[in-house]
Short mmCIF file of C-alpha atoms in Angstrom, two decimals:
data_model
loop_
_atom_site.label_atom_id
_atom_site.label_comp_id
_atom_site.label_asym_id
_atom_site.label_seq_id
_atom_site.Cartn_x
_atom_site.Cartn_y
_atom_site.Cartn_z
CA MET A 1 -15.75 -4.60 -18.04
CA THR A 2 -15.20 -6.61 -14.88
CA VAL A 3 -12.04 -8.44 -13.84
CA LYS A 4 -13.76 -11.75 -14.63
CA GLU A 5 -14.83 -10.59 -18.09
CA LEU A 6 -11.34 -9.28 -18.81
CA ALA A 7 -9.74 -12.55 -17.71
CA GLN A 8 -12.13 -14.55 -19.86
CA MET A 9 -11.62 -12.30 -22.86
CA LEU A 10 -7.82 -12.33 -22.72
CA GLY A 11 -7.27 -15.83 -21.40
CA TYR A 12 -5.83 -14.83 -18.02
CA LYS A 13 -5.93 -17.33 -15.19
CA ILE A 14 -7.96 -16.42 -12.11
CA ILE A 15 -5.90 -17.70 -9.17
CA ASN A 16 -8.28 -17.29 -6.24
CA LYS A 17 -11.96 -17.05 -5.51
CA SER A 18 -12.89 -13.53 -4.55
CA ASP A 19 -15.88 -11.25 -5.02
CA SER A 20 -13.38 -8.76 -6.39
CA ILE A 21 -13.50 -10.50 -9.77
CA ASN A 22 -16.70 -8.51 -10.23
CA LYS A 23 -14.85 -5.21 -9.75
CA LYS A 24 -14.82 -2.88 -12.73
CA VAL A 25 -11.53 -2.51 -14.61
CA THR A 26 -10.80 1.05 -15.67
CA GLY A 27 -7.04 1.04 -16.26
CA VAL A 28 -3.73 -0.75 -15.92
CA TYR A 29 -0.51 0.05 -14.09
CA ALA A 30 2.78 -1.87 -14.10
CA CYS A 31 5.36 -1.29 -11.36
CA ASP A 32 7.53 -3.38 -9.06
CA LEU A 33 8.51 -0.72 -6.55
CA LEU A 34 5.86 -1.05 -3.88
CA SER A 35 6.02 2.53 -2.62
CA HIS A 36 5.78 3.84 -6.15
CA ALA A 37 2.91 1.52 -6.95
CA MET A 38 1.12 2.54 -3.77
CA ALA A 39 1.35 6.19 -4.78
CA LYS A 40 0.34 5.66 -8.39
CA VAL A 41 -2.05 2.71 -8.69
CA ASN A 42 -5.60 3.99 -9.09
CA GLU A 43 -8.82 2.39 -7.96
CA GLY A 44 -9.98 0.15 -10.81
CA ASP A 45 -6.49 -0.49 -12.19
CA VAL A 46 -5.13 -3.91 -12.98
CA TRP A 47 -1.80 -3.73 -11.15
CA ILE A 48 0.94 -5.81 -12.76
CA THR A 49 3.92 -6.82 -10.62
CA VAL A 50 6.50 -9.60 -10.59
CA HIS A 51 6.51 -9.58 -6.78
CA THR A 52 4.45 -12.30 -5.14
CA ASN A 53 5.10 -11.63 -1.46
CA LEU A 54 2.49 -10.69 1.14
CA ASN A 55 3.18 -6.98 0.84
CA VAL A 56 1.70 -7.01 -2.65
CA ILE A 57 -1.67 -7.86 -1.13
CA ALA A 58 -1.33 -5.04 1.41
CA VAL A 59 -0.60 -2.53 -1.37
CA ALA A 60 -3.43 -3.90 -3.53
CA SER A 61 -5.83 -3.63 -0.61
CA LEU A 62 -4.75 -0.09 0.30
CA THR A 63 -5.00 1.19 -3.28
CA ASN A 64 -8.28 -0.64 -3.92
CA CYS A 65 -7.06 -1.72 -7.36
CA ALA A 66 -9.30 -3.97 -9.45
CA CYS A 67 -6.90 -6.92 -9.22
CA VAL A 68 -3.25 -7.95 -9.15
CA MET A 69 -1.76 -9.53 -12.26
CA ILE A 70 1.36 -11.69 -11.99
CA PRO A 71 3.07 -11.96 -15.40
CA GLU A 72 5.20 -14.65 -17.04
CA ASN A 73 3.73 -17.53 -15.05
CA ILE A 74 5.72 -16.56 -11.97
CA ASP A 75 4.90 -18.86 -9.06
CA ILE A 76 2.75 -17.27 -6.39
CA GLU A 77 3.46 -18.14 -2.76
CA ASP A 78 0.65 -20.04 -1.02
CA GLN A 79 0.55 -17.58 1.86
CA THR A 80 0.03 -14.75 -0.64
CA VAL A 81 -2.97 -16.51 -2.16
CA GLU A 82 -4.36 -17.08 1.34
CA ARG A 83 -3.88 -13.42 2.24
CA ALA A 84 -5.54 -12.37 -1.04
CA ASN A 85 -8.54 -14.50 -0.07
CA GLU A 86 -8.65 -12.91 3.39
CA LYS A 87 -8.44 -9.37 2.03
CA GLY A 88 -10.73 -9.93 -0.94
CA VAL A 89 -8.07 -9.17 -3.52
CA ALA A 90 -8.41 -10.86 -6.91
CA LEU A 91 -5.20 -12.43 -8.24
CA LEU A 92 -4.64 -13.18 -11.91
CA SER A 93 -1.69 -14.66 -13.78
CA CYS A 94 -0.65 -15.45 -17.33
CA SER A 95 2.40 -16.36 -19.39
CA LYS A 96 2.78 -12.95 -21.05
CA SER A 97 5.16 -10.11 -20.20
CA SER A 98 4.07 -6.99 -18.30
CA ALA A 99 4.42 -4.89 -21.46
CA LEU A 100 2.23 -7.21 -23.52
CA ILE A 101 -0.39 -7.40 -20.77
CA CYS A 102 -0.53 -3.58 -20.63
CA TYR A 103 -1.02 -3.49 -24.41
CA GLU A 104 -3.77 -6.11 -24.30
CA ILE A 105 -5.69 -4.49 -21.46
CA LEU A 106 -5.43 -0.98 -22.88
CA SER A 107 -6.59 -2.29 -26.28
CA ALA A 108 -9.51 -4.09 -24.66
CA LEU A 109 -10.51 -0.98 -22.70
CA LYS A 110 -10.23 1.16 -25.84
CA ASP A 111 -12.47 -1.24 -27.77
CA MET A 112 -15.08 -0.97 -25.02
CA ARG A 113 -15.41 2.78 -25.49
CA MET B 1 -18.53 12.13 17.57
CA SER B 2 -16.22 11.15 20.37
CA THR B 3 -12.57 10.58 19.60
CA ILE B 4 -11.71 7.06 18.44
CA VAL B 5 -8.38 5.87 19.80
CA ARG B 6 -6.49 2.80 18.62
CA ASP B 7 -3.07 1.42 19.49
CA TYR B 8 -1.18 -1.21 17.50
CA THR B 9 2.08 -3.04 17.95
CA ILE B 10 4.33 -3.07 14.90
CA PRO B 11 6.53 -6.16 14.85
CA ALA B 12 10.21 -6.01 13.90
CA ASN B 13 11.18 -7.53 10.55
CA ASP B 14 7.91 -9.43 10.30
CA PHE B 15 6.41 -8.84 6.90
CA THR B 16 3.63 -11.37 7.45
CA ILE B 17 1.66 -8.85 9.49
CA ALA B 18 3.26 -5.60 8.33
CA GLY B 19 0.53 -3.28 7.13
CA GLU B 20 -2.15 -4.70 9.43
CA ALA B 21 -2.39 -1.47 11.45
CA SER B 22 -2.84 0.61 8.28
CA SER B 23 -5.35 -1.87 6.95
CA SER B 24 -7.36 -1.69 10.19
CA VAL B 25 -7.35 2.13 10.16
CA ARG B 26 -8.40 2.17 6.51
CA LYS B 27 -11.37 0.01 7.43
CA ILE B 28 -12.38 2.30 10.31
CA LEU B 29 -12.19 5.42 8.11
CA SER B 30 -14.21 3.77 5.35
CA GLN B 31 -16.87 2.70 7.87
CA LEU B 32 -17.03 6.29 9.16
CA GLY B 33 -17.79 7.46 5.61
CA VAL B 34 -14.59 9.48 5.23
CA SER B 35 -14.00 10.43 1.57
CA PRO B 36 -12.06 7.86 -0.51
CA ASP B 37 -9.33 10.40 -1.29
CA VAL B 38 -8.65 11.00 2.41
CA VAL B 39 -8.79 7.26 3.15
CA LYS B 40 -6.23 6.61 0.43
CA ARG B 41 -3.89 9.42 1.52
CA THR B 42 -4.08 8.29 5.13
CA SER B 43 -3.52 4.64 4.22
CA ILE B 44 -0.46 5.40 2.10
CA ALA B 45 1.12 7.68 4.69
CA MET B 46 0.49 5.26 7.55
CA TYR B 47 1.57 2.17 5.63
CA GLU B 48 4.86 3.79 4.63
CA ALA B 49 5.55 4.81 8.23
CA GLU B 50 4.58 1.35 9.47
CA ILE B 51 6.86 -0.36 6.94
CA ASN B 52 9.70 2.01 7.87
CA ALA B 53 9.33 0.97 11.50
CA VAL B 54 9.39 -2.71 10.47
CA ILE B 55 12.45 -2.32 8.25
CA HIS B 56 14.51 0.29 10.08
CA GLY B 57 13.15 0.68 13.58
CA ASN B 58 13.08 -2.85 15.01
CA GLY B 59 9.32 -2.52 15.08
CA GLY B 60 7.42 -0.09 17.27
CA MET B 61 3.99 1.25 18.10
CA ALA B 62 1.22 2.96 16.20
CA HIS B 63 -1.13 5.30 18.06
CA VAL B 64 -4.15 6.63 16.21
CA GLU B 65 -6.73 9.26 17.17
CA ILE B 66 -9.71 10.01 14.97
CA ASP B 67 -12.09 12.89 15.65
CA LYS B 68 -14.70 14.54 13.44
CA ASN B 69 -12.18 16.74 11.65
CA LYS B 70 -8.98 14.73 11.34
CA ILE B 71 -6.91 11.66 11.95
CA TYR B 72 -3.67 11.85 13.90
CA ILE B 73 -1.19 8.97 13.64
CA ARG B 74 1.98 8.52 15.70
CA ILE B 75 4.37 5.80 14.65
CA SER B 76 7.17 5.41 17.16
CA ASP B 77 10.16 3.10 17.27
CA GLU B 78 13.24 2.61 19.41
CA GLY B 79 15.49 1.96 16.44
CA PRO B 80 18.77 3.58 15.41
CA GLY B 81 17.26 6.97 14.51
CA ILE B 82 17.81 8.86 11.26
CA ALA B 83 21.31 10.31 10.91
CA ASP B 84 20.49 12.94 8.29
CA LEU B 85 16.77 13.68 8.09
CA ASN B 86 17.08 16.09 5.14
CA LEU B 87 18.89 13.41 3.15
CA ALA B 88 16.37 10.76 4.19
CA MET B 89 13.53 12.98 2.98
CA GLN B 90 15.02 13.09 -0.51
CA GLU B 91 13.23 10.85 -2.97
CA GLY B 92 15.47 7.97 -4.01
CA TYR B 93 17.69 7.97 -0.91
CA SER B 94 17.51 4.70 1.01
CA THR B 95 19.54 2.76 3.53
CA ALA B 96 17.47 -0.42 3.12
CA PRO B 97 19.50 -3.62 2.65
CA ASP B 98 19.31 -5.74 -0.51
CA SER B 99 17.02 -8.29 1.16
CA ILE B 100 14.43 -5.55 1.61
CA ARG B 101 14.89 -4.23 -1.92
CA GLU B 102 14.25 -7.70 -3.30
CA MET B 103 10.79 -7.53 -1.72
CA GLY B 104 10.02 -4.35 -3.64
CA PHE B 105 10.78 -1.87 -0.87
CA GLY B 106 13.80 0.36 -0.37
CA ALA B 107 13.20 2.67 -3.31
CA GLY B 108 13.75 5.68 -1.09
CA MET B 109 10.19 6.89 -1.52
CA GLY B 110 8.74 6.14 1.90
CA LEU B 111 9.23 9.44 3.65
CA SER B 112 8.47 11.50 0.55
CA ASN B 113 5.28 9.50 0.05
CA ILE B 114 4.30 10.28 3.64
CA LYS B 115 5.02 13.97 3.11
CA LYS B 116 2.98 14.10 -0.10
CA ASN B 117 -0.03 12.41 1.46
CA ALA B 118 -0.09 13.90 4.96
CA ASP B 119 -1.42 17.38 5.66
CA VAL B 120 1.01 17.74 8.56
CA LEU B 121 4.17 15.70 9.00
CA ASP B 122 6.47 16.08 11.96
CA ILE B 123 9.41 13.74 12.51
CA GLU B 124 11.33 13.55 15.77
CA THR B 125 14.47 11.44 15.62
CA GLU B 126 17.50 10.85 17.79
CA ILE B 127 20.47 8.62 17.06
CA ASN B 128 20.35 5.35 19.06
CA LYS B 129 17.09 6.46 20.70
CA GLY B 130 14.50 6.10 17.96
CA THR B 131 12.14 7.91 15.68
CA ILE B 132 8.62 9.27 16.06
CA VAL B 133 6.65 10.06 12.93
CA ASN B 134 3.61 12.27 13.55
CA ILE B 135 1.09 12.36 10.72
CA THR B 136 -2.13 14.38 10.54
CA VAL B 137 -4.66 14.19 7.74
CA PHE B 138 -7.67 16.53 7.76
CA PHE B 139 -10.96 15.21 6.46
CA LYS B 140 -11.73 18.46 4.67
CA ARG B 141 -8.93 20.51 3.20
CA GLU B 142 -8.96 24.24 3.93
#
């Protein structure tokens, strides 16, 4: 399942235009400590974080995660969206909590098996 | 292959371009066909050191040398130095201010992340002189 397919299936908003929406989603990881996330996020993960600063894009790029998900309709800074475009990082958002998003994505991935 | 050498300036307290050096090195390693595991370990170690220089060291310099067997990274700053290196190496210990923590940093994992991901880590530090973090990652583990 790609990022785009996942977003369409679960009603998540795709914030920016990036080829990365065609990346394959293989897992999900939720963490707001950037160093911890950098160590633990795997390639193919949807990384959920409440942070919306530029460093999020750097961590997403370095970990090669499938996309970044911003929960609870938190506003995303314009410069972060611009940087995501530059670095080819897909940004998603939705109104749900991190916990609920994890549940939904894991359920969707389980159903795919 | 001949040795590839790159030098980068790390700005002080400027998070708009923090991580650019690591990002550039990641790109070079990927283009060279280095294995994804090594690229990731190198990226994490270098990014952490780069961010440390931004947060704690008033910025600094990154010097990178890549040959066919390894990548060597030297991140140097002229900041306040590390008072107790053993303490600083402990996971969870941090002297980062609240403003930095609010950005998601300052969890006290930077140096331990570097240690976990580097094959060789050597830190030289002197109070009021600065800190030099030397990182080596081998492309093939022994």
